[in-house]
mmCIF file of C-alpha atoms in Angstrom:
data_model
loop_
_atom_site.group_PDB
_atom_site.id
_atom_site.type_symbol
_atom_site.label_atom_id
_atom_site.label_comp_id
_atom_site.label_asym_id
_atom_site.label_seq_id
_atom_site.Cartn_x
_atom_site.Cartn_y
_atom_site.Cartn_z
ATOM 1 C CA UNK E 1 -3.200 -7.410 -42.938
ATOM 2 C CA UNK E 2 -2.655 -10.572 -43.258
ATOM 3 C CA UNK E 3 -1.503 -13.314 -40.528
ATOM 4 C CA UNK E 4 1.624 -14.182 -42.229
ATOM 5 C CA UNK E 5 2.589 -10.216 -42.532
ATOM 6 C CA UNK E 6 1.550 -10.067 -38.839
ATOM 7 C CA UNK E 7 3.603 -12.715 -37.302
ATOM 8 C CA UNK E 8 6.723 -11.397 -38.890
ATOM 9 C CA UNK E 9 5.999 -8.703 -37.365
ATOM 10 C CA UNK E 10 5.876 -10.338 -33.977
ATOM 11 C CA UNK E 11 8.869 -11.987 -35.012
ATOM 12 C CA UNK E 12 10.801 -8.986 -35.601
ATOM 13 C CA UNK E 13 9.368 -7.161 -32.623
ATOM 14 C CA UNK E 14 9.523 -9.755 -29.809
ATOM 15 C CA UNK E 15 12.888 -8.417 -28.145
ATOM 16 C CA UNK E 16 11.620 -4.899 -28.019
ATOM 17 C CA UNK E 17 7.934 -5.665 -26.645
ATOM 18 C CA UNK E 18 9.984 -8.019 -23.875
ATOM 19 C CA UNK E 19 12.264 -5.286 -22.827
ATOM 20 C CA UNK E 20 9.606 -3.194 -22.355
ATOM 21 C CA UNK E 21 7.692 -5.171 -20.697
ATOM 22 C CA UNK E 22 10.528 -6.520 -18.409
ATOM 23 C CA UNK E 23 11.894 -2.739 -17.670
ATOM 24 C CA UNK E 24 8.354 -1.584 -16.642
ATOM 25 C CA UNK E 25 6.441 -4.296 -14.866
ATOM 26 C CA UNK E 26 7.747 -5.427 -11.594
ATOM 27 C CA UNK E 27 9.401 -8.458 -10.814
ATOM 28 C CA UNK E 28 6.969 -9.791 -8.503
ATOM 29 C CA UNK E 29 4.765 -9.621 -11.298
ATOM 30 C CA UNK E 30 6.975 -11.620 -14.005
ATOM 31 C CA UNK E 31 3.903 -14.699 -13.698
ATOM 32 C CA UNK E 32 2.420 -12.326 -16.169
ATOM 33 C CA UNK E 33 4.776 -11.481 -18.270
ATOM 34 C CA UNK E 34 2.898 -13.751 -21.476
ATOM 35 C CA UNK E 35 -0.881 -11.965 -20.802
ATOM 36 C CA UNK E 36 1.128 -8.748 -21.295
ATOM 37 C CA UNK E 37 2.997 -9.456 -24.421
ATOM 38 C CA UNK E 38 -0.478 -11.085 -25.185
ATOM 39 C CA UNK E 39 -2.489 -7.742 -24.760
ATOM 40 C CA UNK E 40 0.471 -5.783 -26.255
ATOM 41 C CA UNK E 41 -0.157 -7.004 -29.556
ATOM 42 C CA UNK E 42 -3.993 -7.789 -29.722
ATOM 43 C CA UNK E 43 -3.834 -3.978 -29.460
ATOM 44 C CA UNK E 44 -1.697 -3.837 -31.833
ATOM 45 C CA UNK E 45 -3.700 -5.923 -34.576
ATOM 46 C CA UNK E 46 -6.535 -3.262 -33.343
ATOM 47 C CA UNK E 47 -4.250 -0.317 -34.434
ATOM 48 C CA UNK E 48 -2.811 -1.897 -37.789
ATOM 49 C CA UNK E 49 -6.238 -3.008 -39.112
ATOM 50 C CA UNK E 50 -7.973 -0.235 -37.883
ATOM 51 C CA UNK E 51 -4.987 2.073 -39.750
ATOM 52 C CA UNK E 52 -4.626 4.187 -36.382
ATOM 53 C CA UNK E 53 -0.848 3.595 -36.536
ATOM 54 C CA UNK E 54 0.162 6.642 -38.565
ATOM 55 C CA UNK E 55 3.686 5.851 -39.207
ATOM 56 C CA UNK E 56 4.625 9.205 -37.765
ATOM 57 C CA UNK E 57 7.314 6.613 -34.943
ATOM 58 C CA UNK E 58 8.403 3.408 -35.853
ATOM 59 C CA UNK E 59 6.991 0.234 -35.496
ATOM 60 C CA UNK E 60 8.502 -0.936 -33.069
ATOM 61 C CA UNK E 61 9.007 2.377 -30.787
ATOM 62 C CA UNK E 62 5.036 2.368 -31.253
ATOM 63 C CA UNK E 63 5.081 -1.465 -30.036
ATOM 64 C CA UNK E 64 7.050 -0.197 -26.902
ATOM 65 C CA UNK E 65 4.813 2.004 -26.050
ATOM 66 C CA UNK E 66 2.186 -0.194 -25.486
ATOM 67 C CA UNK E 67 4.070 -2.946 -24.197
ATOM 68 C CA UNK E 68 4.842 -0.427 -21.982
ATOM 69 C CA UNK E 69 1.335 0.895 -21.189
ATOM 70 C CA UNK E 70 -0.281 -2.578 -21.069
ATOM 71 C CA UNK E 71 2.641 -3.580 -18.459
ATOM 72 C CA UNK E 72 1.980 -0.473 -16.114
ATOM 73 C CA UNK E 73 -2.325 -1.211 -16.808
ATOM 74 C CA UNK E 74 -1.209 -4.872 -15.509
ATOM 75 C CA UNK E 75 0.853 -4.008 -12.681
ATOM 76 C CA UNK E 76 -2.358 -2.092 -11.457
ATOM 77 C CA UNK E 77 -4.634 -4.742 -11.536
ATOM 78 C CA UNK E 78 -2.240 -7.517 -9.630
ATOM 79 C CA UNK E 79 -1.962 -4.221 -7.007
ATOM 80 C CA UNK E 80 -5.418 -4.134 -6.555
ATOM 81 C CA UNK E 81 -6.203 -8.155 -7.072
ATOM 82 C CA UNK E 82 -3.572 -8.269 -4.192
ATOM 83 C CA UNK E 83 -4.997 -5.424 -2.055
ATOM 84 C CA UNK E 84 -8.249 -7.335 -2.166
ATOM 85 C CA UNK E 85 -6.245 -10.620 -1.302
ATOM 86 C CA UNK E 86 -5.080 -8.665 2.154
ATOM 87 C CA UNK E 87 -8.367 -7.682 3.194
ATOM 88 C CA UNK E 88 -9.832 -10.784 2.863
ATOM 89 C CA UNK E 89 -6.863 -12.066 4.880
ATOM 90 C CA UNK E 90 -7.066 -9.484 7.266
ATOM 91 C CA UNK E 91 -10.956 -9.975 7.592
ATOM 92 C CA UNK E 92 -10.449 -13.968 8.328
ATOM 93 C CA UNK E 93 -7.852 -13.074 11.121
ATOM 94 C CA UNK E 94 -10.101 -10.284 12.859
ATOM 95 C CA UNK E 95 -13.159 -12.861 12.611
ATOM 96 C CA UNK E 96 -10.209 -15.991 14.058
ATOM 97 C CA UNK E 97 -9.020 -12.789 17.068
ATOM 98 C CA UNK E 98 -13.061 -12.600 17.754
ATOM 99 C CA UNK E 99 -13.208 -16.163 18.111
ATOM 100 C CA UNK E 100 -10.187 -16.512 20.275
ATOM 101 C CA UNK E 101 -11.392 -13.884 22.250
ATOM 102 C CA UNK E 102 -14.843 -15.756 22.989
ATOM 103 C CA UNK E 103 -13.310 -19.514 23.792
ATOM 104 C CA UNK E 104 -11.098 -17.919 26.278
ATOM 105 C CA UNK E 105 -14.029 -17.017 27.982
ATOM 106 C CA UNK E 106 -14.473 -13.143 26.234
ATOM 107 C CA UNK E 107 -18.167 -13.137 27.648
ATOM 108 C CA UNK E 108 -17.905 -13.009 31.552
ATOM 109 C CA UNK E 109 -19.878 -10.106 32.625
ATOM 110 C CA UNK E 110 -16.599 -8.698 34.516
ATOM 111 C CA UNK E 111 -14.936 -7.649 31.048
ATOM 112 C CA UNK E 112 -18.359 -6.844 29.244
ATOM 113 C CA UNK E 113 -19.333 -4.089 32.377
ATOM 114 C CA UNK E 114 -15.603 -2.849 31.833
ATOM 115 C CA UNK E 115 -15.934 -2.445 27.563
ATOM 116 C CA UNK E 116 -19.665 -0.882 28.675
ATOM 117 C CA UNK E 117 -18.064 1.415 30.438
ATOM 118 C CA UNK E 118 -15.532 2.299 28.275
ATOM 119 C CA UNK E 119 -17.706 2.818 25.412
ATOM 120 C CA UNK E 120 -19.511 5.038 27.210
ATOM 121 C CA UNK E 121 -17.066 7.273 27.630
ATOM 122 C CA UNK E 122 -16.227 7.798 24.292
ATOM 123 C CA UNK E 123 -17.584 10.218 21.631
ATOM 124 C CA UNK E 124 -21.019 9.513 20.102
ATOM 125 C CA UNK E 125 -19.293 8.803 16.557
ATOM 126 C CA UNK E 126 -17.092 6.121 18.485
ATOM 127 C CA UNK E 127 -19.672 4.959 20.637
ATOM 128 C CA UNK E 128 -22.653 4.116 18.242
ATOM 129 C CA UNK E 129 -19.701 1.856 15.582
ATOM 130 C CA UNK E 130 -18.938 0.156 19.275
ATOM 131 C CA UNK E 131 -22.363 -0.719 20.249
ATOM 132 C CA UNK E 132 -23.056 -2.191 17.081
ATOM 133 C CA UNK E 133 -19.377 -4.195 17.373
ATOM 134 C CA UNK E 134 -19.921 -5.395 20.590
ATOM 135 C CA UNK E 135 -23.035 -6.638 19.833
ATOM 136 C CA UNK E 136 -21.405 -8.852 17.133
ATOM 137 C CA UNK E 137 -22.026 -6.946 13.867
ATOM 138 C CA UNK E 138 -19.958 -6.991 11.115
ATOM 139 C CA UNK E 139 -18.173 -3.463 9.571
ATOM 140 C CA UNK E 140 -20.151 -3.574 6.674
ATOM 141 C CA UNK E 141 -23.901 -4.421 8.607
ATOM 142 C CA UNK E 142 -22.658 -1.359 11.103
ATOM 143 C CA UNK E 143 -21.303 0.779 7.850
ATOM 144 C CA UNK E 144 -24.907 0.144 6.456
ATOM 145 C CA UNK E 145 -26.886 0.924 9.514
ATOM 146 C CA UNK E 146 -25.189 4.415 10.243
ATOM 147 C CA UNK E 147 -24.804 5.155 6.634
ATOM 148 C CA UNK E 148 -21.051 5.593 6.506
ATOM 149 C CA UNK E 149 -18.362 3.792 4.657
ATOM 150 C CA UNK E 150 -17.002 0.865 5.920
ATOM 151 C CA UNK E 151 -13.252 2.529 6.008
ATOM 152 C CA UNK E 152 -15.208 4.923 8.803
ATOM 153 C CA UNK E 153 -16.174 1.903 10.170
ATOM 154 C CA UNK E 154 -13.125 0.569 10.834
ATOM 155 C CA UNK E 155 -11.356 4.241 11.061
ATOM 156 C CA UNK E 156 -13.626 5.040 13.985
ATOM 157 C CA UNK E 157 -12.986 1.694 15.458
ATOM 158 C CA UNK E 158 -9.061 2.040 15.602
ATOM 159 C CA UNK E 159 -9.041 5.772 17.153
ATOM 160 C CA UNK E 160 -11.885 4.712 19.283
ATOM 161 C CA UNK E 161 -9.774 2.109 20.674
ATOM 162 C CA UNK E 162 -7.158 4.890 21.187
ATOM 163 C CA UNK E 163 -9.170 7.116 23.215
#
């Protein structure tokens, strides 16, 4: 194939690859709109100079397709680049909460004899992820010492503060 044949086949194309693109990823996601259209036909190259495209649909039905596919493989990854974003947020506010807690004076031995207590009466599960916390260890240094994940971590640390 050569490029000339392949461009007009872009050309003729385009409006189909958008629409697919634009009816499957979501809005919030239109920034990459270009990587997808980008990805949509490197893979299609792949398939027309590899001969894997049969014929058996048209060209552009087949083009859909992976627009399509490519869009929904895309709207995972921003999902999960974003889910990382929010824990990484939500990490730098627990570790700003810890730090407000200490400079308004989070140490006097009144509330540490009270959270000793408390601990104490909690569940050995509960009670070994608190020791660890209150001595100032992160989830992931207490996930590694007891040998647990660190969503247990921070499972156990949420229904320990329940109980």
């Amino acid at each position: 194939m050569t490029e000339r044949e392949f461009a007009e086949i872009i050309a003729e194309t385009k409006a189909v690859v958008l629409s697919a693109i634009g009816k499957t990823l979501p809005s919030r996601f239109y920034h990459a709109v270009d990587d997808v259209a980008q990805e949509t036909y490197i893979r299609a190259y792949r398939g027309l100079a590899g001969n894997t495209f049969r014929g058996e649909a048209a060209l552009s039905s087949w083009l859909y397709k992976i627009a399509r596919n490519e869009s929904l493989r895309m709207a995972k990854k921003l999902l999960r680049e974003e889910e990382k974003s929010r824990r990484a947020a939500d990490d730098v506010n627990r570790e700003k909460g810890a730090l407000a807690w200490q400079a308004d004076g989070g140490h006097d031995d009144e509330k540490i004899a009270a959270m000793t207590r408390a601990i104490a009466g909690l569940p050995a599960k509960y009670r070994d992820v608190f020791d660890l916390l209150i001595r100032g260890h992160p989830e992931k240094e207490i996930a590694r010492r007891l040998s647990i994940r660190p969503g247990t971590v921070k499972s156990r640390i949420s229904r320990g503060k329940e109980l």
